[in-house]
Amino acid sequence: MMNYSMLEEAREQAGWSKESEALSIYQALETIEDIRSDQGKRYGLALLLTCVLLGKMAGETTLQAIAEWIRLRSMWLQEVLPETRATFPCAATYSNVLRTVDPAHVNQILMDLLTRVRAQQREAAEQEHVVLDGKTLRGTQQHLAADQRKMHHLNLYEAKTGIVLKEVRVAEKAGELTHLNLFLTPVLLAGRIISADALFTQRSFCQQVLAAGGDYLLTVKLNQPTLYQDVSLFFQDPPADCLDWRTASTCNTGHGRLENRMLWASTELNDFLARDWSGVGQVFCLRRRVQHALKCTQEVVYGITSLTPKKADPSRLLHLNRDHWSIENRLHYRRDGALGEDACQVRKGEAPHMLAVLNSFVLALFDFCTVSNVKQQMRCLDAHPLQAVRLLLKSLERIK
């Protein structure tokens, strides 16, 4: 967590400049097109989005709470934020403005900023693994009004950096598979490994990933019964003359449990599966065994990948399978637990989607700053709000 003292904050505020810097979040927000009419427009779009981000970074989870948090600090914020007025917006203003903004455009601008800043200190292969998964905004469910429909999003997430490369809203009566063409492009997948759950274990998915210059790693379940039967039977009763049989295992302790993961991989089925599954490099079986104080649970899953043994040995397959869950543990879970996304009752127009994009960006920004405990960092920023303003107005190159 970033260390910050009251004395340092006071010294920084004494020499504070309201001007945003190059490669700053505020400057990126200024590039977003504001489609509102000039008549009656009192607050700039960049200022409004900055206020929402400030409130969320300080731990506020509703627009009403964000508006109150900003207003309680209004005299101080007028001294440090650019383009302020004598008053700050109310919750209704935030909601109305969020409906007018294009969430996909905002996500691209903010995530591209983090990508550019990380480029100078990028670690090897940190962008290689991306995860595809969807999430429903539960606060938008069970409403009958035409402009308050349920929202479901499909995200492409970098497992190592926390950056959401693309987020698409799935139509109410459509499925995630209908939006695959937006994700399986060379721009997003060239030179990358994409992992996804069993829903995406489709022949066309594998073909498109390979055509885009990427590799796939997919779970095999009963939605593909023939493939599931072939792979499961192979690992349950391997042939006596099997020439390729490789294993790896890990053992971890924590949270009152002992977790053992063991993976078996083989290329023996490649020729048999190649007629239906493009580019198959190997199949694998993963057993997860978790031992608690009074019980033991075990799960066995099967998978298929285009990665050859030269590209991914069993140890790396274990690592990739574990990193696949980062989108659930580090994105979806934290959006609900730390940022209260599922409890949010904003549901009109594009406002829920915009808030989801801003939630993802706050988490990606914290990952960029190597924050290990999100709620603890939020309490710190609530106590030292100038630090949060600095994150938004100053160049991200100077943050780390």
mmCIF file of C-alpha atoms in Angstrom:
data_model
loop_
_atom_site.group_PDB
_atom_site.id
_atom_site.type_symbol
_atom_site.label_atom_id
_atom_site.label_comp_id
_atom_site.label_asym_id
_atom_site.label_seq_id
_atom_site.Cartn_x
_atom_site.Cartn_y
_atom_site.Cartn_z
ATOM 1 C CA MET A 1 0.000 0.000 0.000
ATOM 2 C CA MET A 2 1.184 3.529 -0.749
ATOM 3 C CA ASN A 3 2.456 5.311 2.363
ATOM 4 C CA TYR A 4 1.345 8.861 2.906
ATOM 5 C CA SER A 5 1.493 11.194 5.938
ATOM 6 C CA MET A 6 -0.457 14.296 6.904
ATOM 7 C CA LEU A 7 2.764 16.324 6.833
ATOM 8 C CA GLU A 8 3.538 15.255 3.269
ATOM 9 C CA GLU A 9 -0.025 16.087 2.268
ATOM 10 C CA ALA A 10 0.160 19.549 3.796
ATOM 11 C CA ARG A 11 3.457 20.280 2.044
ATOM 12 C CA GLU A 12 2.096 19.105 -1.302
ATOM 13 C CA GLN A 13 -1.091 21.157 -0.959
ATOM 14 C CA ALA A 14 0.933 24.310 -0.215
ATOM 15 C CA GLY A 15 2.537 24.127 -3.664
ATOM 16 C CA TRP A 16 -0.409 22.583 -5.505
ATOM 17 C CA SER A 17 -1.150 23.351 -9.127
ATOM 18 C CA LYS A 18 -4.653 22.798 -10.503
ATOM 19 C CA GLU A 19 -3.376 22.057 -13.982
ATOM 20 C CA SER A 20 -3.585 18.436 -15.087
ATOM 21 C CA GLU A 21 -0.419 16.882 -16.479
ATOM 22 C CA ALA A 22 0.302 14.863 -19.593
ATOM 23 C CA LEU A 23 -0.482 11.159 -19.216
ATOM 24 C CA SER A 24 -2.838 11.972 -16.345
ATOM 25 C CA ILE A 25 -6.280 10.499 -15.873
ATOM 26 C CA TYR A 26 -7.942 13.926 -15.874
ATOM 27 C CA GLN A 27 -6.328 14.783 -19.204
ATOM 28 C CA ALA A 28 -7.598 11.487 -20.637
ATOM 29 C CA LEU A 29 -11.105 12.274 -19.386
ATOM 30 C CA GLU A 30 -10.977 15.640 -21.177
ATOM 31 C CA THR A 31 -10.699 13.811 -24.519
ATOM 32 C CA ILE A 32 -14.100 12.114 -24.050
ATOM 33 C CA GLU A 33 -16.774 13.616 -26.281
ATOM 34 C CA ASP A 34 -19.511 15.419 -24.364
ATOM 35 C CA ILE A 35 -22.750 15.183 -26.354
ATOM 36 C CA ARG A 36 -24.777 17.310 -23.942
ATOM 37 C CA SER A 37 -26.240 20.593 -25.152
ATOM 38 C CA ASP A 38 -24.323 23.688 -24.044
ATOM 39 C CA GLN A 39 -27.552 25.174 -22.795
ATOM 40 C CA GLY A 40 -27.928 24.469 -19.088
ATOM 41 C CA LYS A 41 -24.584 22.622 -18.835
ATOM 42 C CA ARG A 42 -23.005 23.692 -15.548
ATOM 43 C CA TYR A 43 -20.257 21.129 -14.996
ATOM 44 C CA GLY A 44 -17.657 19.760 -17.377
ATOM 45 C CA LEU A 45 -17.747 16.054 -18.154
ATOM 46 C CA ALA A 46 -14.149 15.544 -17.027
ATOM 47 C CA LEU A 47 -14.905 17.149 -13.649
ATOM 48 C CA LEU A 48 -18.021 15.027 -13.142
ATOM 49 C CA LEU A 49 -16.220 11.769 -13.919
ATOM 50 C CA THR A 50 -13.298 12.844 -11.722
ATOM 51 C CA CYS A 51 -15.667 13.397 -8.801
ATOM 52 C CA VAL A 52 -17.211 9.947 -9.290
ATOM 53 C CA LEU A 53 -13.754 8.362 -9.368
ATOM 54 C CA LEU A 54 -12.696 10.278 -6.250
ATOM 55 C CA GLY A 55 -15.725 9.058 -4.325
ATOM 56 C CA LYS A 56 -15.241 5.466 -5.426
ATOM 57 C CA MET A 57 -11.533 5.524 -4.574
ATOM 58 C CA ALA A 58 -12.490 6.732 -1.095
ATOM 59 C CA GLY A 59 -14.877 3.798 -0.601
ATOM 60 C CA GLU A 60 -18.254 5.337 -1.463
ATOM 61 C CA THR A 61 -20.472 2.908 -3.376
ATOM 62 C CA THR A 62 -23.586 4.938 -4.351
ATOM 63 C CA LEU A 63 -24.019 8.171 -6.294
ATOM 64 C CA GLN A 64 -25.786 9.734 -3.294
ATOM 65 C CA ALA A 65 -22.838 8.881 -1.037
ATOM 66 C CA ILE A 66 -20.362 10.146 -3.650
ATOM 67 C CA ALA A 67 -22.223 13.467 -3.979
ATOM 68 C CA GLU A 68 -22.245 13.908 -0.191
ATOM 69 C CA TRP A 69 -18.555 12.976 0.111
ATOM 70 C CA ILE A 70 -17.662 15.593 -2.516
ATOM 71 C CA ARG A 71 -19.865 18.303 -1.005
ATOM 72 C CA LEU A 72 -18.498 17.774 2.505
ATOM 73 C CA ARG A 73 -15.061 18.546 1.055
ATOM 74 C CA SER A 74 -16.236 21.189 -1.416
ATOM 75 C CA MET A 75 -14.223 24.138 -0.073
ATOM 76 C CA TRP A 76 -11.028 22.124 -0.125
ATOM 77 C CA LEU A 77 -11.719 20.488 -3.517
ATOM 78 C CA GLN A 78 -12.369 23.881 -5.129
ATOM 79 C CA GLU A 79 -8.746 24.719 -4.360
ATOM 80 C CA VAL A 80 -7.246 21.605 -5.946
ATOM 81 C CA LEU A 81 -9.580 20.590 -8.815
ATOM 82 C CA PRO A 82 -9.671 22.443 -12.154
ATOM 83 C CA GLU A 83 -12.793 24.069 -13.621
ATOM 84 C CA THR A 84 -14.873 23.992 -10.435
ATOM 85 C CA ARG A 85 -17.875 26.156 -9.551
ATOM 86 C CA ALA A 86 -19.208 27.519 -6.273
ATOM 87 C CA THR A 87 -21.125 24.274 -5.768
ATOM 88 C CA PHE A 88 -20.706 20.624 -6.754
ATOM 89 C CA PRO A 89 -23.291 18.384 -8.485
ATOM 90 C CA CYS A 90 -26.047 16.457 -6.718
ATOM 91 C CA ALA A 91 -26.598 12.713 -7.153
ATOM 92 C CA ALA A 92 -29.251 13.219 -9.869
ATOM 93 C CA THR A 93 -26.809 15.235 -11.981
ATOM 94 C CA TYR A 94 -24.239 12.439 -11.878
ATOM 95 C CA SER A 95 -26.892 9.883 -12.864
ATOM 96 C CA ASN A 96 -28.231 11.986 -15.724
ATOM 97 C CA VAL A 97 -24.776 12.685 -17.148
ATOM 98 C CA LEU A 98 -23.619 9.054 -16.890
ATOM 99 C CA ARG A 99 -26.511 8.057 -19.165
ATOM 100 C CA THR A 100 -25.158 10.244 -21.982
ATOM 101 C CA VAL A 101 -21.615 8.835 -22.102
ATOM 102 C CA ASP A 102 -20.457 5.921 -24.274
ATOM 103 C CA PRO A 103 -19.094 3.296 -21.807
ATOM 104 C CA ALA A 104 -17.030 1.449 -24.441
ATOM 105 C CA HIS A 105 -15.301 4.686 -25.470
ATOM 106 C CA VAL A 106 -14.535 5.626 -21.850
ATOM 107 C CA ASN A 107 -13.166 2.146 -21.124
ATOM 108 C CA GLN A 108 -10.890 2.286 -24.170
ATOM 109 C CA ILE A 109 -9.509 5.730 -23.280
ATOM 110 C CA LEU A 110 -8.817 4.925 -19.621
ATOM 111 C CA MET A 111 -7.418 1.421 -20.136
ATOM 112 C CA ASP A 112 -5.261 2.595 -23.076
ATOM 113 C CA LEU A 113 -3.769 5.200 -20.749
ATOM 114 C CA LEU A 114 -2.725 2.526 -18.245
ATOM 115 C CA THR A 115 -1.335 0.393 -21.068
ATOM 116 C CA ARG A 116 0.803 3.275 -22.404
ATOM 117 C CA VAL A 117 2.185 4.112 -18.972
ATOM 118 C CA ARG A 118 2.961 0.461 -18.184
ATOM 119 C CA ALA A 119 4.819 0.064 -21.492
ATOM 120 C CA GLN A 120 8.000 1.641 -20.080
ATOM 121 C CA GLN A 121 8.240 -0.807 -17.171
ATOM 122 C CA ARG A 122 6.464 -3.843 -18.584
ATOM 123 C CA GLU A 123 7.540 -7.252 -17.377
ATOM 124 C CA ALA A 124 8.043 -10.105 -19.811
ATOM 125 C CA ALA A 125 4.812 -11.837 -20.855
ATOM 126 C CA GLU A 126 2.619 -9.807 -18.482
ATOM 127 C CA GLN A 127 0.190 -9.108 -21.334
ATOM 128 C CA GLU A 128 0.256 -12.625 -22.753
ATOM 129 C CA HIS A 129 -2.680 -14.205 -20.891
ATOM 130 C CA VAL A 130 -6.186 -12.756 -21.320
ATOM 131 C CA VAL A 131 -9.412 -14.119 -19.860
ATOM 132 C CA LEU A 132 -12.892 -13.926 -21.399
ATOM 133 C CA ASP A 133 -15.869 -14.015 -19.056
ATOM 134 C CA GLY A 134 -19.212 -12.340 -18.401
ATOM 135 C CA LYS A 135 -20.896 -10.688 -15.421
ATOM 136 C CA THR A 136 -24.493 -9.691 -14.695
ATOM 137 C CA LEU A 137 -25.247 -6.456 -12.836
ATOM 138 C CA ARG A 138 -27.706 -7.801 -10.276
ATOM 139 C CA GLY A 139 -28.986 -4.370 -9.323
ATOM 140 C CA THR A 140 -30.493 -4.052 -12.811
ATOM 141 C CA GLN A 141 -32.533 -7.257 -12.588
ATOM 142 C CA GLN A 142 -36.317 -7.605 -12.159
ATOM 143 C CA HIS A 143 -37.307 -4.125 -13.334
ATOM 144 C CA LEU A 144 -40.147 -3.740 -15.846
ATOM 145 C CA ALA A 145 -39.529 -0.241 -17.210
ATOM 146 C CA ALA A 146 -38.280 -0.125 -20.791
ATOM 147 C CA ASP A 147 -35.220 1.950 -19.851
ATOM 148 C CA GLN A 148 -34.338 -0.239 -16.838
ATOM 149 C CA ARG A 149 -33.485 -3.564 -18.444
ATOM 150 C CA LYS A 150 -31.151 -6.191 -17.030
ATOM 151 C CA MET A 151 -27.502 -5.671 -17.955
ATOM 152 C CA HIS A 152 -24.943 -8.377 -18.649
ATOM 153 C CA HIS A 153 -21.373 -7.581 -19.707
ATOM 154 C CA LEU A 154 -18.709 -9.627 -21.447
ATOM 155 C CA ASN A 155 -15.133 -8.681 -20.507
ATOM 156 C CA LEU A 156 -11.691 -9.418 -21.938
ATOM 157 C CA TYR A 157 -9.295 -9.115 -18.996
ATOM 158 C CA GLU A 158 -5.507 -9.172 -18.754
ATOM 159 C CA ALA A 159 -4.776 -11.683 -15.998
ATOM 160 C CA LYS A 160 -1.496 -10.081 -14.865
ATOM 161 C CA THR A 161 -2.188 -6.338 -15.159
ATOM 162 C CA GLY A 162 -5.893 -6.119 -14.272
ATOM 163 C CA ILE A 163 -6.631 -4.103 -17.427
ATOM 164 C CA VAL A 164 -9.995 -4.693 -19.126
ATOM 165 C CA LEU A 165 -9.120 -4.626 -22.813
ATOM 166 C CA LYS A 166 -12.732 -4.648 -23.952
ATOM 167 C CA GLU A 167 -16.147 -4.636 -22.292
ATOM 168 C CA VAL A 168 -19.342 -5.212 -24.275
ATOM 169 C CA ARG A 169 -22.938 -5.118 -23.127
ATOM 170 C CA VAL A 170 -24.815 -8.297 -24.061
ATOM 171 C CA ALA A 171 -28.362 -7.711 -25.296
ATOM 172 C CA GLU A 172 -31.099 -8.963 -22.975
ATOM 173 C CA LYS A 173 -32.286 -11.817 -25.193
ATOM 174 C CA ALA A 174 -28.895 -12.557 -26.737
ATOM 175 C CA GLY A 175 -26.089 -14.763 -25.484
ATOM 176 C CA GLU A 176 -22.393 -14.177 -24.928
ATOM 177 C CA LEU A 177 -21.533 -16.242 -28.009
ATOM 178 C CA THR A 178 -23.247 -13.712 -30.288
ATOM 179 C CA HIS A 179 -20.610 -11.074 -29.445
ATOM 180 C CA LEU A 180 -17.481 -13.162 -29.989
ATOM 181 C CA ASN A 181 -16.519 -11.420 -33.232
ATOM 182 C CA LEU A 182 -15.864 -8.225 -31.254
ATOM 183 C CA PHE A 183 -13.242 -9.985 -29.115
ATOM 184 C CA LEU A 184 -11.574 -12.467 -31.464
ATOM 185 C CA THR A 185 -9.594 -9.964 -33.503
ATOM 186 C CA PRO A 186 -5.849 -9.768 -34.232
ATOM 187 C CA VAL A 187 -5.623 -6.440 -32.383
ATOM 188 C CA LEU A 188 -6.729 -8.102 -29.140
ATOM 189 C CA LEU A 189 -5.410 -11.652 -29.542
ATOM 190 C CA ALA A 190 -2.251 -11.668 -31.679
ATOM 191 C CA GLY A 191 0.516 -13.311 -29.667
ATOM 192 C CA ARG A 192 -1.765 -13.898 -26.664
ATOM 193 C CA ILE A 193 -3.297 -16.877 -24.875
ATOM 194 C CA ILE A 194 -7.049 -16.602 -24.282
ATOM 195 C CA SER A 195 -8.721 -18.764 -21.658
ATOM 196 C CA ALA A 196 -12.472 -19.136 -21.224
ATOM 197 C CA ASP A 197 -15.024 -21.363 -19.534
ATOM 198 C CA ALA A 198 -16.856 -24.263 -21.131
ATOM 199 C CA LEU A 199 -19.490 -22.059 -22.793
ATOM 200 C CA PHE A 200 -16.850 -20.952 -25.302
ATOM 201 C CA THR A 201 -15.578 -24.454 -26.045
ATOM 202 C CA GLN A 202 -16.828 -24.293 -29.624
ATOM 203 C CA ARG A 203 -15.168 -25.305 -32.881
ATOM 204 C CA SER A 204 -15.720 -21.865 -34.391
ATOM 205 C CA PHE A 205 -14.166 -20.204 -31.330
ATOM 206 C CA CYS A 206 -10.965 -22.226 -31.741
ATOM 207 C CA GLN A 207 -10.774 -21.425 -35.441
ATOM 208 C CA GLN A 208 -11.245 -17.687 -34.872
ATOM 209 C CA VAL A 209 -8.635 -17.532 -32.111
ATOM 210 C CA LEU A 210 -6.032 -19.216 -34.306
ATOM 211 C CA ALA A 211 -6.945 -17.012 -37.278
ATOM 212 C CA ALA A 212 -6.385 -13.955 -35.065
ATOM 213 C CA GLY A 213 -2.873 -15.163 -34.187
ATOM 214 C CA GLY A 214 -3.605 -16.346 -30.648
ATOM 215 C CA ASP A 215 -3.786 -19.580 -28.669
ATOM 216 C CA TYR A 216 -6.719 -20.950 -26.706
ATOM 217 C CA LEU A 217 -7.071 -22.785 -23.389
ATOM 218 C CA LEU A 218 -10.602 -24.076 -22.768
ATOM 219 C CA THR A 219 -12.486 -26.162 -20.235
ATOM 220 C CA VAL A 220 -14.303 -29.217 -21.554
ATOM 221 C CA LYS A 221 -17.724 -30.022 -20.104
ATOM 222 C CA LEU A 222 -20.949 -31.725 -21.122
ATOM 223 C CA ASN A 223 -22.032 -28.951 -23.468
ATOM 224 C CA GLN A 224 -19.651 -30.765 -25.856
ATOM 225 C CA PRO A 225 -20.618 -34.357 -24.976
ATOM 226 C CA THR A 226 -18.502 -36.147 -27.580
ATOM 227 C CA LEU A 227 -15.355 -34.203 -26.744
ATOM 228 C CA TYR A 228 -16.004 -34.606 -23.015
ATOM 229 C CA GLN A 229 -16.452 -38.348 -23.372
ATOM 230 C CA ASP A 230 -13.266 -38.728 -25.436
ATOM 231 C CA VAL A 231 -11.065 -36.699 -23.087
ATOM 232 C CA SER A 232 -12.498 -38.021 -19.822
ATOM 233 C CA LEU A 233 -12.273 -41.650 -20.957
ATOM 234 C CA PHE A 234 -8.668 -41.154 -22.022
ATOM 235 C CA PHE A 235 -7.595 -39.899 -18.593
ATOM 236 C CA GLN A 236 -9.772 -42.281 -16.594
ATOM 237 C CA ASP A 237 -8.488 -45.314 -18.498
ATOM 238 C CA PRO A 238 -5.271 -44.378 -20.336
ATOM 239 C CA PRO A 239 -4.059 -46.853 -22.972
ATOM 240 C CA ALA A 240 -1.247 -49.156 -21.979
ATOM 241 C CA ASP A 241 0.916 -48.018 -24.921
ATOM 242 C CA CYS A 242 0.541 -44.289 -24.141
ATOM 243 C CA LEU A 243 3.776 -42.561 -25.167
ATOM 244 C CA ASP A 244 3.125 -39.058 -23.813
ATOM 245 C CA TRP A 245 2.038 -38.686 -20.204
ATOM 246 C CA ARG A 246 3.278 -35.645 -18.272
ATOM 247 C CA THR A 247 2.312 -34.422 -14.792
ATOM 248 C CA ALA A 248 2.804 -31.489 -12.459
ATOM 249 C CA SER A 249 1.406 -30.572 -9.053
ATOM 250 C CA THR A 250 1.270 -27.724 -6.563
ATOM 251 C CA CYS A 251 0.402 -27.596 -2.884
ATOM 252 C CA ASN A 252 -0.727 -24.430 -1.094
ATOM 253 C CA THR A 253 -1.906 -23.648 2.420
ATOM 254 C CA GLY A 254 -3.912 -20.692 3.630
ATOM 255 C CA HIS A 255 -7.301 -19.618 4.962
ATOM 256 C CA GLY A 256 -7.489 -22.766 7.081
ATOM 257 C CA ARG A 257 -7.206 -25.209 4.202
ATOM 258 C CA LEU A 258 -4.702 -27.307 2.287
ATOM 259 C CA GLU A 259 -5.086 -27.158 -1.482
ATOM 260 C CA ASN A 260 -3.469 -29.653 -3.815
ATOM 261 C CA ARG A 261 -3.648 -29.274 -7.594
ATOM 262 C CA MET A 262 -2.440 -31.984 -9.926
ATOM 263 C CA LEU A 263 -2.463 -31.848 -13.715
ATOM 264 C CA TRP A 264 -1.930 -34.546 -16.302
ATOM 265 C CA ALA A 265 -1.287 -33.582 -19.936
ATOM 266 C CA SER A 266 -0.887 -35.583 -23.136
ATOM 267 C CA THR A 267 -0.668 -35.199 -26.904
ATOM 268 C CA GLU A 268 -1.979 -38.717 -27.599
ATOM 269 C CA LEU A 269 -5.414 -37.460 -28.683
ATOM 270 C CA ASN A 270 -4.147 -34.739 -31.025
ATOM 271 C CA ASP A 271 -4.525 -36.670 -34.276
ATOM 272 C CA PHE A 272 -7.909 -38.043 -33.228
ATOM 273 C CA LEU A 273 -9.316 -34.616 -32.294
ATOM 274 C CA ALA A 274 -7.673 -32.570 -35.059
ATOM 275 C CA ARG A 275 -10.454 -33.279 -37.557
ATOM 276 C CA ASP A 276 -12.970 -31.334 -35.418
ATOM 277 C CA TRP A 277 -10.861 -29.092 -33.172
ATOM 278 C CA SER A 278 -8.470 -26.791 -35.017
ATOM 279 C CA GLY A 279 -4.896 -26.558 -33.821
ATOM 280 C CA VAL A 280 -5.239 -28.819 -30.792
ATOM 281 C CA GLY A 281 -1.834 -29.018 -29.088
ATOM 282 C CA GLN A 282 -2.646 -31.195 -26.080
ATOM 283 C CA VAL A 283 -5.418 -32.164 -23.685
ATOM 284 C CA PHE A 284 -5.224 -32.099 -19.908
ATOM 285 C CA CYS A 285 -6.941 -33.233 -16.734
ATOM 286 C CA LEU A 286 -6.829 -31.065 -13.604
ATOM 287 C CA ARG A 287 -7.707 -32.357 -10.144
ATOM 288 C CA ARG A 288 -8.303 -29.851 -7.351
ATOM 289 C CA ARG A 289 -8.377 -31.333 -3.861
ATOM 290 C CA VAL A 290 -9.104 -29.030 -0.916
ATOM 291 C CA GLN A 291 -8.746 -30.322 2.627
ATOM 292 C CA HIS A 292 -10.451 -28.409 5.439
ATOM 293 C CA ALA A 293 -10.403 -29.214 9.140
ATOM 294 C CA LEU A 294 -13.521 -31.396 8.973
ATOM 295 C CA LYS A 295 -14.024 -32.165 5.302
ATOM 296 C CA CYS A 296 -12.241 -32.755 2.009
ATOM 297 C CA THR A 297 -13.570 -31.740 -1.415
ATOM 298 C CA GLN A 298 -12.333 -32.785 -4.838
ATOM 299 C CA GLU A 299 -13.063 -31.545 -8.330
ATOM 300 C CA VAL A 300 -11.829 -32.937 -11.641
ATOM 301 C CA VAL A 301 -11.981 -30.854 -14.815
ATOM 302 C CA TYR A 302 -10.806 -31.538 -18.344
ATOM 303 C CA GLY A 303 -9.431 -29.142 -20.903
ATOM 304 C CA ILE A 304 -8.106 -28.640 -24.404
ATOM 305 C CA THR A 305 -5.515 -26.154 -25.634
ATOM 306 C CA SER A 306 -3.694 -25.169 -28.786
ATOM 307 C CA LEU A 307 -0.476 -24.723 -26.779
ATOM 308 C CA THR A 308 2.020 -27.443 -27.616
ATOM 309 C CA PRO A 309 4.154 -29.071 -24.907
ATOM 310 C CA LYS A 310 7.048 -26.908 -26.079
ATOM 311 C CA LYS A 311 5.026 -23.753 -25.377
ATOM 312 C CA ALA A 312 3.363 -24.968 -22.187
ATOM 313 C CA ASP A 313 4.530 -27.863 -20.030
ATOM 314 C CA PRO A 314 2.226 -29.199 -17.267
ATOM 315 C CA SER A 315 3.560 -26.676 -14.748
ATOM 316 C CA ARG A 316 2.673 -23.774 -17.011
ATOM 317 C CA LEU A 317 -0.749 -25.243 -17.748
ATOM 318 C CA LEU A 318 -1.351 -25.360 -13.994
ATOM 319 C CA HIS A 319 -0.320 -21.726 -13.725
ATOM 320 C CA LEU A 320 -2.532 -20.643 -16.632
ATOM 321 C CA ASN A 321 -5.535 -22.500 -15.233
ATOM 322 C CA ARG A 322 -5.106 -20.795 -11.881
ATOM 323 C CA ASP A 323 -4.638 -17.350 -13.455
ATOM 324 C CA HIS A 324 -7.860 -17.892 -15.382
ATOM 325 C CA TRP A 325 -9.752 -17.308 -12.135
ATOM 326 C CA SER A 326 -8.217 -13.853 -11.680
ATOM 327 C CA ILE A 327 -11.166 -12.325 -13.558
ATOM 328 C CA GLU A 328 -13.505 -13.714 -10.892
ATOM 329 C CA ASN A 329 -11.289 -13.125 -7.846
ATOM 330 C CA ARG A 330 -9.671 -9.809 -8.749
ATOM 331 C CA LEU A 331 -12.300 -8.160 -10.975
ATOM 332 C CA HIS A 332 -15.846 -9.432 -10.489
ATOM 333 C CA TYR A 333 -15.557 -10.254 -6.779
ATOM 334 C CA ARG A 334 -13.863 -6.963 -5.896
ATOM 335 C CA ARG A 335 -16.352 -4.964 -7.976
ATOM 336 C CA ASP A 336 -19.103 -6.452 -5.819
ATOM 337 C CA GLY A 337 -17.312 -6.678 -2.467
ATOM 338 C CA ALA A 338 -15.273 -3.462 -2.389
ATOM 339 C CA LEU A 339 -17.275 -1.260 -4.771
ATOM 340 C CA GLY A 340 -20.799 -2.527 -4.074
ATOM 341 C CA GLU A 341 -21.683 -3.042 -7.719
ATOM 342 C CA ASP A 342 -24.426 -5.643 -7.299
ATOM 343 C CA ALA A 343 -26.136 -3.540 -4.601
ATOM 344 C CA CYS A 344 -26.128 -0.412 -6.782
ATOM 345 C CA GLN A 345 -29.663 0.693 -7.705
ATOM 346 C CA VAL A 346 -28.685 2.962 -10.618
ATOM 347 C CA ARG A 347 -30.422 1.293 -13.529
ATOM 348 C CA LYS A 348 -31.518 3.806 -16.178
ATOM 349 C CA GLY A 349 -29.951 4.014 -19.615
ATOM 350 C CA GLU A 350 -26.199 3.495 -19.863
ATOM 351 C CA ALA A 351 -25.514 4.718 -16.317
ATOM 352 C CA PRO A 352 -25.111 1.196 -14.799
ATOM 353 C CA HIS A 353 -22.687 0.252 -17.605
ATOM 354 C CA MET A 354 -20.697 3.457 -17.074
ATOM 355 C CA LEU A 355 -20.403 2.794 -13.350
ATOM 356 C CA ALA A 356 -19.204 -0.753 -14.098
ATOM 357 C CA VAL A 357 -16.515 0.658 -16.422
ATOM 358 C CA LEU A 358 -15.390 3.122 -13.738
ATOM 359 C CA ASN A 359 -15.330 0.310 -11.150
ATOM 360 C CA SER A 360 -13.076 -1.762 -13.403
ATOM 361 C CA PHE A 361 -10.790 1.212 -13.942
ATOM 362 C CA VAL A 362 -10.473 1.940 -10.209
ATOM 363 C CA LEU A 363 -9.374 -1.666 -9.636
ATOM 364 C CA ALA A 364 -6.960 -1.547 -12.593
ATOM 365 C CA LEU A 365 -5.502 1.695 -11.217
ATOM 366 C CA PHE A 366 -5.015 0.085 -7.805
ATOM 367 C CA ASP A 367 -3.320 -2.893 -9.483
ATOM 368 C CA PHE A 368 -1.072 -0.434 -11.340
ATOM 369 C CA CYS A 369 -0.131 1.060 -7.960
ATOM 370 C CA THR A 370 0.505 -2.472 -6.571
ATOM 371 C CA VAL A 371 -2.238 -2.152 -3.958
ATOM 372 C CA SER A 372 -2.727 -5.507 -2.220
ATOM 373 C CA ASN A 373 -5.736 -4.628 -0.038
ATOM 374 C CA VAL A 374 -8.369 -2.536 -1.837
ATOM 375 C CA LYS A 375 -10.548 -1.663 1.161
ATOM 376 C CA GLN A 376 -7.534 -0.684 3.234
ATOM 377 C CA GLN A 377 -6.343 1.577 0.425
ATOM 378 C CA MET A 378 -9.803 3.140 0.176
ATOM 379 C CA ARG A 379 -9.728 4.001 3.887
ATOM 380 C CA CYS A 380 -6.311 5.575 3.357
ATOM 381 C CA LEU A 381 -7.574 7.685 0.458
ATOM 382 C CA ASP A 382 -10.631 8.705 2.464
ATOM 383 C CA ALA A 383 -8.320 9.959 5.206
ATOM 384 C CA HIS A 384 -5.893 11.591 2.737
ATOM 385 C CA PRO A 385 -8.040 12.731 -0.228
ATOM 386 C CA LEU A 386 -5.254 14.835 -1.728
ATOM 387 C CA GLN A 387 -3.482 11.588 -2.526
ATOM 388 C CA ALA A 388 -6.529 10.474 -4.527
ATOM 389 C CA VAL A 389 -6.627 13.820 -6.358
ATOM 390 C CA ARG A 390 -2.928 13.447 -7.138
ATOM 391 C CA LEU A 391 -3.586 10.031 -8.710
ATOM 392 C CA LEU A 392 -6.129 11.609 -11.054
ATOM 393 C CA LEU A 393 -4.465 14.930 -11.921
ATOM 394 C CA LYS A 394 -0.765 14.114 -11.992
ATOM 395 C CA SER A 395 1.117 12.076 -14.571
ATOM 396 C CA LEU A 396 0.888 8.340 -13.911
ATOM 397 C CA GLU A 397 4.545 8.069 -14.873
ATOM 398 C CA ARG A 398 5.398 9.703 -11.541
ATOM 399 C CA ILE A 399 3.108 7.557 -9.419
ATOM 400 C CA LYS A 400 5.144 4.355 -9.101
#
